[in-house]
Amino acid sequence: MATLAVTGHSNLAESAESSAPVIRKALLTLLDRYPASEPIGVSCLAEGSDALFADAVLHVGGKLVAVLPSRDYRQRMISPRYAKEFDRLHQAAAEVQTMPYERAARPAYAAANRELLRRAELLVAVWDGRPGAGQGGTADAVATARTSGVPVHVVWPVGAARQGRQREPGSKKRRTRSNF
């Protein structure tokens, strides 16, 4: 069995040409490399990239493991718009681990990232490649994985965008990188 963990942006653009379909397709293409019911996907189940990855793992018959950053994660961080999908993924998880933090904050996210990386044979990063805002974010997880020797596969297909961020100039090229 292959264990893949995910990190990625939660603020994916919502528009007529939403990022979700192109990212989902790229994730399914990646997961197609593994025989049916082989992949184990580890996710914090955050809205956006984490949820797309978790759903893709379940779609291909894989096993989902949820790592929640804190005890108050659902009530504090899950929007009403996303709550039903979060609950569906949470219920579908074969295992749920909650980190020993009462409150969702950067230290809890960093601890959850460390747990993801501890379990991972490969980190799937749904990431635009830009520097992050600090501890516990996508860029931090990628940097930690790389310094820890965990291979990273970056997924950022043509058409992917974040809310409040413009696509990079010249982003017509497919931006899928890997260091494995």
mmCIF file of C-alpha atoms in Angstrom, residues 16-171:
data_model
loop_
_atom_site.group_PDB
_atom_site.id
_atom_site.type_symbol
_atom_site.label_atom_id
_atom_site.label_comp_id
_atom_site.label_asym_id
_atom_site.label_seq_id
_atom_site.Cartn_x
_atom_site.Cartn_y
_atom_site.Cartn_z
ATOM 1 C CA ALA A 16 -17.350 29.999 -13.759
ATOM 2 C CA GLU A 17 -14.046 28.248 -14.459
ATOM 3 C CA SER A 18 -13.552 26.953 -10.930
ATOM 4 C CA SER A 19 -10.216 25.482 -9.914
ATOM 5 C CA ALA A 20 -11.852 22.436 -8.351
ATOM 6 C CA PRO A 21 -12.499 20.422 -11.545
ATOM 7 C CA VAL A 22 -8.970 20.834 -12.926
ATOM 8 C CA ILE A 23 -7.364 20.050 -9.580
ATOM 9 C CA ARG A 24 -9.633 17.040 -9.050
ATOM 10 C CA LYS A 25 -8.709 15.717 -12.506
ATOM 11 C CA ALA A 26 -4.984 16.140 -11.762
ATOM 12 C CA LEU A 27 -5.368 14.334 -8.427
ATOM 13 C CA LEU A 28 -7.272 11.450 -10.028
ATOM 14 C CA THR A 29 -4.557 11.170 -12.690
ATOM 15 C CA LEU A 30 -1.938 10.939 -9.945
ATOM 16 C CA LEU A 31 -3.937 8.344 -7.990
ATOM 17 C CA ASP A 32 -4.432 6.276 -11.160
ATOM 18 C CA ARG A 33 -0.768 5.280 -10.807
ATOM 19 C CA TYR A 34 -1.791 3.048 -7.919
ATOM 20 C CA PRO A 35 -3.818 -0.172 -8.212
ATOM 21 C CA ALA A 36 -7.433 -0.043 -7.060
ATOM 22 C CA SER A 37 -7.854 0.115 -3.284
ATOM 23 C CA GLU A 38 -4.117 0.506 -2.784
ATOM 24 C CA PRO A 39 -3.628 4.160 -1.874
ATOM 25 C CA ILE A 40 -3.968 5.386 1.666
ATOM 26 C CA GLY A 41 -4.694 9.110 1.652
ATOM 27 C CA VAL A 42 -3.916 11.194 4.722
ATOM 28 C CA SER A 43 -5.673 14.560 4.941
ATOM 29 C CA CYS A 44 -6.647 17.227 7.473
ATOM 30 C CA LEU A 45 -9.981 17.520 5.607
ATOM 31 C CA ALA A 46 -9.735 21.299 5.247
ATOM 32 C CA GLU A 47 -11.934 22.921 2.639
ATOM 33 C CA GLY A 48 -10.348 23.140 -0.796
ATOM 34 C CA SER A 49 -7.344 21.001 -1.707
ATOM 35 C CA ASP A 50 -7.564 18.658 1.289
ATOM 36 C CA ALA A 51 -11.205 17.858 0.573
ATOM 37 C CA LEU A 52 -10.592 17.362 -3.153
ATOM 38 C CA PHE A 53 -7.765 14.936 -2.376
ATOM 39 C CA ALA A 54 -9.801 13.045 0.247
ATOM 40 C CA ASP A 55 -12.711 12.681 -2.163
ATOM 41 C CA ALA A 56 -10.386 11.502 -4.952
ATOM 42 C CA VAL A 57 -8.855 8.855 -2.660
ATOM 43 C CA LEU A 58 -12.320 7.538 -1.830
ATOM 44 C CA HIS A 59 -13.326 7.705 -5.511
ATOM 45 C CA VAL A 60 -10.504 5.326 -6.512
ATOM 46 C CA GLY A 61 -11.327 2.933 -3.665
ATOM 47 C CA GLY A 62 -8.497 3.986 -1.384
ATOM 48 C CA LYS A 63 -8.484 4.292 2.385
ATOM 49 C CA LEU A 64 -8.857 7.750 3.927
ATOM 50 C CA VAL A 65 -7.098 8.747 7.156
ATOM 51 C CA ALA A 66 -8.103 12.082 8.709
ATOM 52 C CA VAL A 67 -5.670 14.024 10.895
ATOM 53 C CA LEU A 68 -7.507 16.880 12.595
ATOM 54 C CA PRO A 69 -5.348 19.691 14.000
ATOM 55 C CA SER A 70 -7.414 20.320 17.147
ATOM 56 C CA ARG A 71 -10.434 19.315 19.165
ATOM 57 C CA ASP A 72 -12.352 22.442 18.126
ATOM 58 C CA TYR A 73 -11.389 22.154 14.454
ATOM 59 C CA ARG A 74 -14.865 21.423 13.103
ATOM 60 C CA GLN A 75 -16.719 24.030 15.137
ATOM 61 C CA ARG A 76 -14.100 26.742 14.733
ATOM 62 C CA MET A 77 -12.697 26.267 11.237
ATOM 63 C CA ILE A 78 -15.328 24.537 9.114
ATOM 64 C CA SER A 79 -17.646 26.966 7.339
ATOM 65 C CA PRO A 80 -21.379 26.277 7.201
ATOM 66 C CA ARG A 81 -21.026 26.010 3.400
ATOM 67 C CA TYR A 82 -18.480 23.179 3.748
ATOM 68 C CA ALA A 83 -19.844 21.451 6.889
ATOM 69 C CA LYS A 84 -21.901 18.779 5.098
ATOM 70 C CA GLU A 85 -18.946 17.749 2.901
ATOM 71 C CA PHE A 86 -16.597 17.761 5.908
ATOM 72 C CA ASP A 87 -18.992 15.494 7.805
ATOM 73 C CA ARG A 88 -19.246 13.124 4.831
ATOM 74 C CA LEU A 89 -15.470 12.826 4.526
ATOM 75 C CA HIS A 90 -15.047 12.517 8.300
ATOM 76 C CA GLN A 91 -17.562 9.657 8.373
ATOM 77 C CA ALA A 92 -15.881 7.950 5.411
ATOM 78 C CA ALA A 93 -12.444 8.024 7.037
ATOM 79 C CA ALA A 94 -11.163 4.615 8.104
ATOM 80 C CA GLU A 95 -9.195 6.337 10.871
ATOM 81 C CA VAL A 96 -9.455 9.759 12.518
ATOM 82 C CA GLN A 97 -6.626 11.163 14.615
ATOM 83 C CA THR A 98 -7.094 14.435 16.475
ATOM 84 C CA MET A 99 -3.940 16.241 17.511
ATOM 85 C CA PRO A 100 -3.666 17.114 21.233
ATOM 86 C CA TYR A 101 -4.602 20.778 20.847
ATOM 87 C CA GLU A 102 -7.793 22.338 22.159
ATOM 88 C CA ARG A 103 -7.716 25.256 19.721
ATOM 89 C CA ALA A 104 -7.113 25.415 15.981
ATOM 90 C CA ALA A 105 -4.103 27.694 15.482
ATOM 91 C CA ARG A 106 -0.718 27.649 13.740
ATOM 92 C CA PRO A 107 0.950 25.310 16.294
ATOM 93 C CA ALA A 108 -1.901 22.799 15.852
ATOM 94 C CA TYR A 109 -1.593 22.988 12.053
ATOM 95 C CA ALA A 110 2.176 22.514 12.260
ATOM 96 C CA ALA A 111 1.682 19.449 14.488
ATOM 97 C CA ALA A 112 -0.887 18.045 12.054
ATOM 98 C CA ASN A 113 1.560 18.608 9.183
ATOM 99 C CA ARG A 114 4.275 16.737 11.099
ATOM 100 C CA GLU A 115 1.867 13.832 11.625
ATOM 101 C CA LEU A 116 0.951 13.818 7.927
ATOM 102 C CA LEU A 117 4.643 13.692 7.029
ATOM 103 C CA ARG A 118 5.366 10.992 9.604
ATOM 104 C CA ARG A 119 2.843 8.761 7.851
ATOM 105 C CA ALA A 120 3.623 9.758 4.255
ATOM 106 C CA GLU A 121 5.655 8.021 1.606
ATOM 107 C CA LEU A 122 4.804 10.944 -0.676
ATOM 108 C CA LEU A 123 3.463 14.434 0.023
ATOM 109 C CA VAL A 124 1.008 15.662 -2.600
ATOM 110 C CA ALA A 125 1.109 19.464 -2.525
ATOM 111 C CA VAL A 126 -1.714 21.318 -4.248
ATOM 112 C CA TRP A 127 0.371 24.460 -4.262
ATOM 113 C CA ASP A 128 0.974 27.459 -6.469
ATOM 114 C CA GLY A 129 4.653 27.487 -5.493
ATOM 115 C CA ARG A 130 4.547 30.848 -3.769
ATOM 116 C CA PRO A 131 6.058 31.514 -0.333
ATOM 117 C CA GLY A 132 3.723 30.887 2.556
ATOM 118 C CA ALA A 133 2.454 32.904 5.467
ATOM 119 C CA GLY A 134 4.312 30.914 8.106
ATOM 120 C CA GLN A 135 4.085 27.895 10.340
ATOM 121 C CA GLY A 136 1.521 25.250 9.486
ATOM 122 C CA GLY A 137 0.718 26.332 5.935
ATOM 123 C CA THR A 138 1.235 24.672 2.575
ATOM 124 C CA ALA A 139 4.688 26.125 1.849
ATOM 125 C CA ASP A 140 5.817 25.206 5.378
ATOM 126 C CA ALA A 141 4.651 21.598 4.915
ATOM 127 C CA VAL A 142 6.483 21.372 1.581
ATOM 128 C CA ALA A 143 9.697 22.786 3.072
ATOM 129 C CA THR A 144 9.493 20.421 6.049
ATOM 130 C CA ALA A 145 8.894 17.440 3.769
ATOM 131 C CA ARG A 146 11.848 18.312 1.578
ATOM 132 C CA THR A 147 14.226 18.765 4.521
ATOM 133 C CA SER A 148 12.930 15.513 6.045
ATOM 134 C CA GLY A 149 13.502 13.535 2.872
ATOM 135 C CA VAL A 150 9.807 12.964 2.119
ATOM 136 C CA PRO A 151 9.272 13.167 -1.660
ATOM 137 C CA VAL A 152 6.961 15.968 -2.791
ATOM 138 C CA HIS A 153 4.722 15.942 -5.860
ATOM 139 C CA VAL A 154 3.386 19.433 -6.617
ATOM 140 C CA VAL A 155 0.029 19.625 -8.393
ATOM 141 C CA TRP A 156 -0.963 22.996 -9.838
ATOM 142 C CA PRO A 157 -2.583 22.404 -13.234
ATOM 143 C CA VAL A 158 -3.442 24.992 -15.851
ATOM 144 C CA GLY A 159 -6.634 26.715 -14.726
ATOM 145 C CA ALA A 160 -5.934 26.459 -11.008
ATOM 146 C CA ALA A 161 -6.116 29.719 -9.088
ATOM 147 C CA ARG A 162 -6.516 30.996 -5.563
ATOM 148 C CA GLN A 163 -9.077 33.534 -4.411
ATOM 149 C CA GLY A 164 -7.509 36.945 -4.240
ATOM 150 C CA ARG A 165 -4.481 35.884 -6.291
ATOM 151 C CA GLN A 166 -3.974 36.365 -9.980
ATOM 152 C CA ARG A 167 -2.594 33.571 -12.095
ATOM 153 C CA GLU A 168 1.109 33.993 -12.606
ATOM 154 C CA PRO A 169 2.136 35.522 -15.921
ATOM 155 C CA GLY A 170 2.893 32.802 -18.420
ATOM 156 C CA SER A 171 1.034 30.180 -16.371
#
